């Protein structure tokens, strides 16, 4: 072998094949044998006319070639097995809850509890994932505005809800707080991904209703989460709804959540209807008296109710203004707070708003403060020179509503206050720079003084007239009895005709029987309590009896003195004015007879012309009895219906 390279299998002679020359024009129509080849090019072409072959045979060959082309072009069938169908989503929340197997739900809880005994949050996560899977329906209304309060946890069957309650209680408060934060964040995340998140809402609502203080302690963290999803309306509303459930069990927690979480987004048009509805429900649930409202929060709520922002729903603002009276008792619950600090704050607030209803509400609060502590007038007197304009609004409010306000405040203290205001106004009038509202203040003070004087005059006139009427009636009765005997007197006859004595006796007997029955029941059920009450009240009863005897003896002594001195008085009057007593007796007799006559005519007219037909005493009595019987029947039916519902729920 030689050490040189050799080329094997290649002949030198015919190594190069002739390549036909193709022009550029023809090269454009030539297709690449790899990329530009067509399926038709792989079949042999038949000439139109072949020697010795008939045209029919040529056509049949072409048809067979076309069929084979179609078979090659037809896509291949996918023979992979189809995926199993997903379970259908329930049509409603109630349907989905009723379809859940409670035993399966409870077994999941028990299994995870036994597997992870020291990780309560893992138990709760397993339950909430199960609910998300079973309740995979699309919720159009994230805040359930058309449903009653407490929904959807109120729609959960009792057995299923029992498992939820048991799991949260056994997890403990600290774990429940952490799990609430986890559910709130996971709900927002899953809703952003389009995943089912209804299971989170059941646990969020239950924890918020039962542990409101735990929720408000992390309100800053919830505010950060709300800011992250503020532009996603359904997620933002769901976060507000979940945290806002605390208001239905604790008023103070509801106010905190409203101030920290709801108020910053109230100006956003898409959020304002729900936030105002939440505020309305919060005020409506404040009637239990357990909440305390600071004056700052009270003024904040009033600013929202009496706002002039146009994008707030008018109907909700109207409903809120009607519920302001529910907030006033909460403002005065804390008796330790001194009311003197309210005066200057409210006066400055009065002049800062132009809404008349808002001003009237603030003025009414100030009047309430004056009613509870009259020493607050001194605070008003002290700050009056620097708050003349705002004081004018309050003075005009007092003057316009004097008939009701005069019964609520100390009129003597108000009188002294107005006198001091007049002195201050005289001093301010001498200055070159006039205070705003000084002239209006002088007019308002004058108006109140005039009403106080007129009220005092009219009240004294009414008292005098009432006393004279009572004395005149007593004199007429005494004159009637004195002129005739008691059996023949017109007074006894009138009382007998109108059956006053009979009905009085019946009322007395009925009252006596009722008291005896009540005493028997108390003695039967609470013997020790009855004995204690008797021992405590016996000295006071004896004192009342002794006082009654002394009063009766005093009247008897007075009567004897009158009877003794009466002839002497008549004799003296007769000596000074002869015939006066006789004429007076005759005039009184005529007046009494005329009054009795017209009274009888009036009664006859009412009996014959007014109280007839449907207004007759018989019909009125029948209607009242029927209404009472119907009410009693409906109340009994309603009681039985509630009893059955409660028994069904317990079972």
XYZ file of C-alpha atoms in Angstrom:
651
model
C 0.000 0.000 0.000
C 1.146 3.457 -0.806
C 0.810 6.323 1.561
C -1.020 8.553 -0.924
C -4.765 9.365 -0.900
C -6.829 7.829 -3.673
C -10.351 8.623 -4.965
C -12.421 5.453 -5.097
C -15.431 4.829 -7.386
C -15.257 7.911 -9.521
C -14.684 7.652 -13.208
C -12.818 10.301 -15.052
C -14.686 9.944 -18.298
C -18.360 10.686 -17.716
C -18.009 12.586 -14.478
C -19.853 15.649 -15.673
C -23.403 15.504 -16.890
C -24.614 18.129 -19.306
C -26.785 20.749 -17.583
C -29.362 22.369 -19.782
C -29.263 26.146 -19.907
C -32.377 27.865 -18.712
C -33.078 31.498 -19.251
C -34.095 33.854 -16.463
C -37.616 34.050 -17.855
C -38.090 30.295 -17.752
C -36.384 30.008 -14.371
C -39.164 31.994 -12.747
C -41.683 29.272 -13.539
C -39.500 26.389 -12.356
C -40.287 25.318 -8.784
C -37.927 23.776 -6.294
C -38.165 20.027 -6.110
C -38.456 20.296 -2.321
C -40.274 23.483 -1.386
C -42.037 24.319 -4.670
C -43.233 20.837 -5.638
C -46.968 20.127 -5.917
C -48.839 16.902 -5.311
C -49.936 16.824 -8.962
C -46.302 16.698 -10.114
C -45.778 13.287 -8.451
C -48.204 11.588 -10.851
C -47.237 10.672 -14.444
C -48.882 12.886 -17.007
C -50.932 11.267 -19.718
C -51.080 12.740 -23.132
C -54.361 13.842 -24.542
C -54.192 11.235 -27.241
C -52.296 7.989 -26.781
C -51.880 5.645 -29.677
C -54.014 2.580 -29.309
C -55.967 3.812 -26.154
C -59.551 4.959 -26.197
C -60.559 8.385 -24.764
C -62.966 6.827 -22.169
C -60.137 4.914 -20.528
C -58.084 8.098 -20.280
C -60.965 9.913 -18.505
C -61.378 7.075 -15.968
C -57.675 7.216 -15.128
C -57.942 10.994 -14.549
C -60.931 10.527 -12.205
C -59.045 7.925 -10.146
C -56.110 10.320 -9.850
C -58.403 13.141 -8.611
C -59.942 10.841 -5.962
C -56.508 9.911 -4.672
C -55.650 13.631 -4.455
C -58.725 14.292 -2.290
C -57.796 11.447 0.022
C -54.335 12.880 0.475
C -55.727 16.376 1.166
C -58.319 15.162 3.715
C -57.094 15.921 7.288
C -56.399 13.067 9.603
C -58.929 12.304 12.327
C -57.951 12.889 15.946
C -58.392 9.551 17.616
C -57.391 10.830 21.096
C -59.972 10.127 23.825
C -62.122 13.170 24.839
C -61.541 14.809 28.239
C -64.133 14.189 30.971
C -66.813 16.930 31.242
C -66.612 19.360 34.156
C -69.488 19.355 36.665
C -72.174 21.926 35.941
C -72.227 25.089 38.035
C -75.245 25.531 40.339
C -77.875 28.018 39.227
C -78.023 29.836 42.570
C -76.246 30.015 45.903
C -79.081 28.213 47.676
C -79.035 25.380 45.138
C -75.288 24.988 45.466
C -75.402 24.960 49.267
C -78.160 22.363 49.363
C -76.209 20.114 46.989
C -73.168 19.968 49.298
C -72.763 16.720 51.246
C -72.396 17.792 54.875
C -70.759 14.500 55.872
C -68.138 14.913 53.170
C -67.533 18.502 54.286
C -67.147 17.417 57.900
C -64.901 14.482 56.983
C -62.546 16.862 55.155
C -62.327 18.937 58.308
C -61.725 15.960 60.591
C -59.147 14.443 58.232
C -57.092 17.613 57.969
C -57.419 18.192 61.691
C -56.024 14.723 62.460
C -53.308 15.057 59.828
C -52.191 18.568 60.874
C -53.190 18.942 64.537
C -50.926 21.963 65.091
C -51.906 23.878 61.940
C -55.503 25.174 62.324
C -55.184 27.443 59.300
C -54.604 24.372 57.128
C -57.958 22.936 58.331
C -59.730 26.131 57.352
C -57.973 26.301 53.976
C -59.137 22.790 53.095
C -62.733 23.768 53.877
C -62.650 27.007 51.915
C -61.086 25.284 48.879
C -63.859 22.696 48.993
C -66.528 25.423 49.071
C -64.881 27.269 46.181
C -64.968 24.091 44.116
C -68.603 23.307 44.896
C -69.833 26.918 44.565
C -68.256 27.724 41.210
C -71.000 30.037 39.989
C -70.683 33.551 38.643
C -71.931 36.294 40.984
C -73.214 39.411 39.214
C -73.690 41.458 42.408
C -70.531 41.251 44.573
C -72.187 43.001 47.560
C -75.579 41.192 47.440
C -77.437 44.523 47.473
C -80.801 42.913 46.678
C -80.493 40.413 49.530
C -81.197 40.923 53.251
C -78.493 41.667 55.785
C -76.427 38.649 56.744
C -76.621 37.067 53.291
C -75.151 34.666 52.112
C -74.109 33.146 55.462
C -77.780 33.251 56.478
C -78.625 30.957 53.548
C -76.174 28.259 54.669
C -77.983 25.161 56.029
C -77.718 24.748 59.790
C -75.608 21.571 59.680
C -73.146 23.051 57.195
C -72.947 26.269 59.159
C -72.319 24.266 62.312
C -69.145 22.838 60.766
C -67.983 26.353 59.810
C -68.636 27.661 63.326
C -66.904 24.682 64.904
C -63.813 25.022 62.720
C -63.398 28.755 63.386
C -63.918 28.425 67.145
C -61.483 25.527 67.476
C -58.898 27.418 65.441
C -58.827 30.265 67.983
C -59.052 34.049 67.637
C -55.475 34.644 66.501
C -55.704 32.012 63.776
C -59.136 33.324 62.771
C -57.637 36.795 62.317
C -54.804 35.441 60.153
C -57.222 33.313 58.164
C -59.443 36.358 57.530
C -56.475 38.233 56.052
C -55.581 35.183 53.948
C -59.150 34.817 52.633
C -59.397 38.527 51.830
C -56.164 38.511 49.831
C -56.917 35.172 48.135
C -60.424 36.312 47.206
C -59.045 39.402 45.471
C -56.360 37.362 43.687
C -58.715 34.607 42.497
C -61.339 37.100 41.350
C -58.656 38.842 39.321
C -57.850 35.519 37.640
C -61.511 34.665 37.030
C -61.462 31.754 39.511
C -64.346 30.882 41.882
C -64.091 32.835 45.145
C -67.496 32.451 46.775
C -66.187 30.062 49.424
C -63.967 32.813 50.807
C -66.980 35.072 51.316
C -68.733 32.591 53.617
C -65.797 32.504 56.013
C -65.096 36.237 55.671
C -68.650 37.140 56.594
C -68.857 34.690 59.484
C -65.597 35.895 61.064
C -66.509 39.581 60.561
C -69.895 39.125 62.215
C -68.536 37.221 65.215
C -65.139 38.869 65.742
C -65.513 42.511 64.604
C -62.768 43.874 66.864
C -60.213 41.491 65.360
C -61.052 42.775 61.886
C -60.774 46.481 62.713
C -57.367 45.959 64.349
C -55.924 45.236 60.871
C -57.824 47.963 59.036
C -54.595 49.546 57.748
C -53.664 46.302 55.998
C -57.141 46.109 54.468
C -56.795 49.688 53.231
C -53.577 48.790 51.376
C -55.343 45.846 49.721
C -58.268 48.068 48.714
C -55.884 50.563 47.134
C -54.351 47.769 45.064
C -57.708 46.751 43.558
C -59.464 50.123 43.618
C -59.737 50.241 39.825
C -61.298 46.751 39.682
C -64.845 47.579 40.773
C -66.078 44.062 41.552
C -62.963 43.254 43.593
C -62.960 46.612 45.384
C -66.622 46.279 46.332
C -66.037 42.709 47.526
C -63.260 43.906 49.838
C -65.488 46.672 51.249
C -68.357 44.223 51.682
C -66.221 41.623 53.467
C -64.754 44.057 55.993
C -67.965 46.090 56.311
C -69.891 43.157 57.805
C -68.512 44.164 61.207
C -71.111 46.967 61.335
C -73.987 44.500 61.731
C -72.666 43.242 65.079
C -70.692 46.197 66.482
C -71.548 49.841 65.786
C -68.183 51.266 66.830
C -66.301 48.842 64.578
C -68.623 49.811 61.738
C -67.834 53.501 62.247
C -64.102 52.749 62.260
C -64.316 50.770 59.022
C -66.439 53.493 57.422
C -63.996 56.226 58.371
C -60.789 54.380 57.441
C -61.850 52.156 54.531
C -65.035 53.525 52.933
C -64.664 57.288 53.222
C -61.520 57.688 51.029
C -63.348 56.265 47.982
C -66.781 57.840 48.548
C -66.156 60.449 45.837
C -65.706 57.736 43.193
C -69.035 57.589 41.372
C -69.105 53.795 41.054
C -68.524 53.332 44.794
C -70.716 56.085 46.280
C -74.128 54.287 46.043
C -72.886 51.264 47.982
C -71.069 53.403 50.565
C -74.177 55.531 51.220
C -76.296 52.373 51.532
C -73.760 51.017 54.005
C -73.958 54.245 56.033
C -77.755 54.039 56.051
C -77.662 50.460 57.366
C -75.034 51.445 59.921
C -77.256 54.211 61.317
C -80.323 51.946 61.253
C -78.496 49.320 63.327
C -77.473 51.871 65.970
C -80.769 51.598 67.857
C -79.510 49.059 70.410
C -77.777 51.833 72.373
C -74.470 49.959 72.722
C -72.469 52.293 70.509
C -70.721 55.561 71.271
C -70.287 58.280 68.670
C -67.684 60.986 69.102
C -68.533 64.532 68.113
C -65.906 64.419 65.350
C -67.456 61.307 63.780
C -70.924 62.799 64.214
C -69.959 65.958 62.336
C -68.238 63.855 59.678
C -71.415 61.863 59.049
C -73.494 65.054 58.942
C -71.154 66.508 56.309
C -71.843 63.471 54.120
C -75.605 63.498 54.685
C -76.004 67.197 53.908
C -73.446 67.308 51.106
C -74.020 69.189 47.871
C -72.211 66.700 45.629
C -74.334 65.939 42.592
C -73.145 62.384 41.933
C -74.570 61.160 45.251
C -77.998 59.473 44.855
C -80.678 61.899 46.046
C -82.987 59.199 47.402
C -80.259 57.771 49.639
C -79.378 61.234 50.976
C -83.052 61.824 51.781
C -83.278 58.535 53.673
C -80.093 59.356 55.560
C -81.412 62.770 56.623
C -84.475 61.060 58.095
C -82.240 58.832 60.220
C -80.160 61.586 61.839
C -82.375 61.377 64.924
C -80.990 57.862 65.523
C -77.491 59.279 65.930
C -78.278 61.962 68.531
C -78.622 59.573 71.513
C -75.239 58.017 70.670
C -73.619 61.444 70.839
C -74.633 61.858 74.496
C -74.015 58.305 75.733
C -70.654 59.137 77.290
C -71.729 61.070 80.395
C -68.124 61.581 81.509
C -67.439 64.009 78.691
C -68.077 67.640 79.464
C -70.540 69.330 77.142
C -68.718 72.672 77.255
C -66.415 71.549 74.451
C -69.401 71.108 72.126
C -70.404 74.785 72.050
C -67.555 76.425 70.163
C -67.059 73.446 67.836
C -70.717 73.351 66.794
C -71.005 77.133 66.467
C -68.064 77.229 64.057
C -69.605 74.366 62.109
C -72.958 76.175 61.870
C -71.493 79.183 60.108
C -69.307 77.078 57.783
C -72.251 75.498 55.957
C -74.903 77.141 53.820
C -77.307 74.186 53.916
C -80.334 75.233 55.987
C -81.177 71.682 57.033
C -77.592 71.158 58.141
C -77.703 74.353 60.198
C -80.993 73.371 61.836
C -79.594 69.971 62.777
C -76.528 71.524 64.402
C -78.666 74.083 66.228
C -80.896 71.326 67.546
C -77.815 69.557 68.929
C -76.793 72.785 70.671
C -80.244 73.115 72.220
C -79.926 69.516 73.411
C -76.619 70.422 75.052
C -78.235 73.406 76.805
C -81.037 71.146 77.993
C -78.645 68.566 79.465
C -76.345 71.098 81.124
C -77.552 74.646 81.674
C -74.061 75.730 82.752
C -73.031 75.583 79.087
C -74.801 78.942 78.658
C -71.752 80.441 80.368
C -69.506 78.989 77.660
C -71.685 80.539 74.982
C -71.560 83.900 76.785
C -67.767 83.699 76.906
C -67.226 83.015 73.195
C -70.100 85.181 71.916
C -68.035 88.312 70.988
C -65.926 86.259 68.541
C -68.841 84.209 67.196
C -71.590 86.755 66.610
C -72.447 85.552 63.091
C -72.859 81.917 64.132
C -74.730 82.927 67.293
C -77.256 84.771 65.120
C -78.159 81.511 63.363
C -78.684 79.775 66.710
C -80.715 82.675 68.140
C -82.958 82.749 65.065
C -83.461 78.994 65.363
C -84.511 79.389 69.000
C -86.897 82.202 68.112
C -88.492 80.330 65.201
C -89.035 77.194 67.309
C -89.787 78.849 70.620
C -92.953 76.870 71.336
C -91.017 73.599 71.582
C -87.635 74.882 72.760
C -89.120 76.839 75.668
C -90.164 73.537 77.251
C -86.674 72.037 76.939
C -84.283 74.657 78.316
C -83.952 76.721 81.482
C -85.793 79.931 80.648
C -84.297 81.890 83.545
C -80.749 81.008 82.453
C -81.623 81.936 78.868
C -83.042 85.263 80.029
C -79.811 86.119 81.835
C -77.827 85.076 78.766
C -79.850 87.347 76.471
C -79.347 90.286 78.835
C -75.580 89.740 78.741
C -75.725 89.509 74.932
C -77.500 92.863 74.828
C -74.719 94.429 76.889
C -72.090 92.967 74.564
C -74.016 94.219 71.518
C -74.161 97.736 72.963
C -70.415 97.629 73.475
C -69.764 96.296 69.970
C -72.016 98.978 68.464
C -69.701 101.717 69.737
C -66.732 100.345 67.800
C -65.863 101.637 64.355
C -65.541 98.150 62.892
C -68.934 96.488 63.109
C -69.109 92.751 63.662
C -70.858 90.700 61.013
C -74.388 89.854 62.078
C -74.585 92.420 64.881
C -77.852 93.967 63.654
C -79.375 90.522 63.101
C -78.346 89.490 66.614
C -80.104 92.486 68.159
C -83.295 91.687 66.238
C -83.172 87.985 67.150
C -82.707 88.755 70.861
C -85.622 91.196 70.766
C -87.810 88.583 69.076
C -87.055 85.971 71.746
C -87.702 88.453 74.568
C -91.087 89.345 73.079
C -92.067 85.679 72.811
C -90.945 85.011 76.371
C -93.056 87.912 77.647
C -96.103 86.871 75.602
C -95.751 83.275 76.728
C -95.529 84.297 80.355
C -98.576 86.539 80.052
C -100.648 83.926 78.245
C -99.642 81.188 80.680
C -100.595 83.315 83.675
C -103.913 84.174 82.010
C -104.626 80.505 81.329
C -103.843 79.560 84.907
C -106.104 82.273 86.268
C -108.917 81.305 83.911
C -108.556 77.615 84.772
C -108.662 78.381 88.471
C -111.760 80.537 88.042
C -113.502 77.803 86.033
C -112.726 75.198 88.692
C -113.987 77.501 91.445
C -117.145 78.259 89.459
C -117.873 74.565 88.844
C -117.257 73.758 92.484
C -119.569 76.601 93.477
C -122.305 75.384 91.108
C -122.114 71.845 92.446
C -122.092 73.083 96.029
C -124.994 75.419 95.332
C -126.972 72.583 93.709
C -126.386 70.271 96.648
C -127.068 73.065 99.127
C -130.321 74.075 97.463
C -131.564 70.493 97.141
C -130.643 67.316 98.897
C -128.061 64.995 97.300
C -130.743 62.563 96.163
C -132.732 65.331 94.472
C -129.769 67.324 93.127
C -129.193 67.782 89.424
C -125.564 66.728 89.837
C -126.552 63.283 91.080
C -129.201 63.012 88.364
C -126.653 63.894 85.625
C -124.127 61.409 86.985
C -126.832 58.754 87.131
C -128.123 59.467 83.596
C -124.654 59.114 82.123
C -123.954 56.086 84.323
C -120.770 57.633 85.647
C -121.162 56.072 89.075
C -121.928 52.654 87.589
C -118.884 52.636 85.323
C -116.699 54.015 88.074
C -117.814 51.201 90.358
C -117.148 48.628 87.633
C -113.698 50.063 86.983
C -112.953 50.036 90.691
C -114.086 46.413 91.079
C -112.120 45.317 87.984
C -109.007 47.051 89.256
C -109.413 45.438 92.658
C -109.843 41.977 91.108
C -106.805 42.481 88.872
C -104.642 43.561 91.786
C -105.788 40.575 93.851
C -104.999 38.194 90.953
C -101.582 39.793 90.458
C -100.848 39.588 94.164
C -101.787 35.891 94.173
C -99.537 35.127 91.217
C -96.613 36.979 92.792
C -97.147 35.199 96.096
C -97.262 31.835 94.296
C -94.158 32.334 92.141
C -92.051 34.821 94.121
C -92.959 34.539 97.823
C -89.617 35.869 99.076
C -89.743 38.855 96.717
C -93.316 39.673 97.802
C -92.326 39.591 101.464
C -89.381 41.896 100.793
C -91.596 44.378 98.937
C -94.204 44.333 101.719
C -91.592 44.895 104.419
C -90.058 47.746 102.434
C -93.305 49.524 101.512
C -95.241 49.045 104.765
C -93.790 52.124 106.542
C -94.480 54.305 103.503
C -98.056 53.027 103.257
C -98.638 53.843 106.918
C -97.171 57.298 106.356
C -99.495 57.858 103.381
C -102.514 56.741 105.428
C -101.563 59.067 108.267
C -101.065 61.942 105.824
C -104.478 61.231 104.314
C -106.117 61.291 107.720
C -104.463 64.581 108.588
C -105.556 66.064 105.258
C -109.110 64.831 105.766
C -109.242 66.320 109.278
C -107.927 69.595 107.902
C -110.712 69.698 105.303
C -113.296 68.920 107.960
C -111.993 71.711 110.177
C -112.009 74.084 107.224
C -115.571 73.062 106.440
C -116.657 73.777 109.998
C -115.002 77.172 109.885
C -116.714 77.966 106.586
C -120.090 76.858 107.904
C -119.523 78.902 111.021
C -118.414 82.052 109.254
C -120.703 81.708 106.226
C -123.762 83.389 107.835
C -121.618 86.237 109.118
C -120.162 86.806 105.646
C -123.630 86.767 104.083
C -124.876 89.207 106.684
C -121.970 91.571 106.045
C -122.476 91.443 102.263
C -126.194 92.001 102.690
C -125.591 95.027 104.882
C -123.218 96.624 102.370
C -125.107 95.531 99.199
C -128.719 94.650 99.867
C -130.147 92.077 97.440
C -126.730 91.164 95.942
C -126.681 87.620 97.282
C -130.193 86.915 96.105
C -129.465 88.213 92.627
C -126.161 86.283 92.526
C -127.907 83.061 93.511
C -130.526 83.599 90.863
C -127.891 84.358 88.197
C -125.854 81.280 89.111
C -128.983 79.152 89.059
C -129.903 80.427 85.614
C -126.361 79.844 84.311
C -126.293 76.325 85.714
C -129.728 75.485 84.289
C -128.812 76.889 80.888
C -125.485 75.024 80.800
C -127.175 71.745 81.721
C -129.876 72.342 79.091
C -127.415 73.091 76.291
C -125.187 70.233 77.348
C -128.127 67.816 77.104
C -129.093 69.238 73.714
C -125.541 68.815 72.464
C -125.421 65.234 73.663
C -128.764 64.465 72.037
C -127.567 66.017 68.781
C -124.405 63.925 68.783
C -126.362 60.784 69.603
C -129.009 61.319 66.896
C -127.078 63.093 64.116
C -123.415 62.130 64.422
C -123.047 58.767 66.111
C -125.476 56.928 63.829
C -125.045 54.293 61.145
C -121.463 53.127 61.006
C -120.491 55.513 63.818
C -123.154 54.249 66.192
C -121.825 52.945 69.517
C -122.965 49.415 68.680
C -121.113 49.355 65.347
C -118.005 50.961 66.801
C -117.974 48.431 69.617
C -118.466 45.571 67.158
C -115.638 46.800 64.910
C -113.285 47.185 67.855
C -114.071 43.687 69.115
C -113.622 42.191 65.643
C -110.311 43.989 65.203
C -109.122 42.764 68.572
C -110.148 39.177 67.822
C -108.512 39.279 64.384
C -105.305 40.684 65.834
C -105.251 38.012 68.506
C -105.878 35.275 65.929
C -103.144 36.533 63.600
C -100.720 36.843 66.482
C -101.437 33.245 67.487
C -100.953 32.016 63.918
C -97.721 33.945 63.587
C -96.463 32.501 66.869
C -97.186 28.933 65.738
C -95.524 29.600 62.372
C -92.364 30.911 64.052
C -92.387 27.968 66.467
C -92.540 25.469 63.591
C -89.730 27.254 61.742
C -87.553 27.220 64.847
C -88.229 23.535 65.455
C -87.440 22.728 61.814
C -84.199 24.689 62.007
C -83.162 22.958 65.232
C -83.823 19.521 63.734
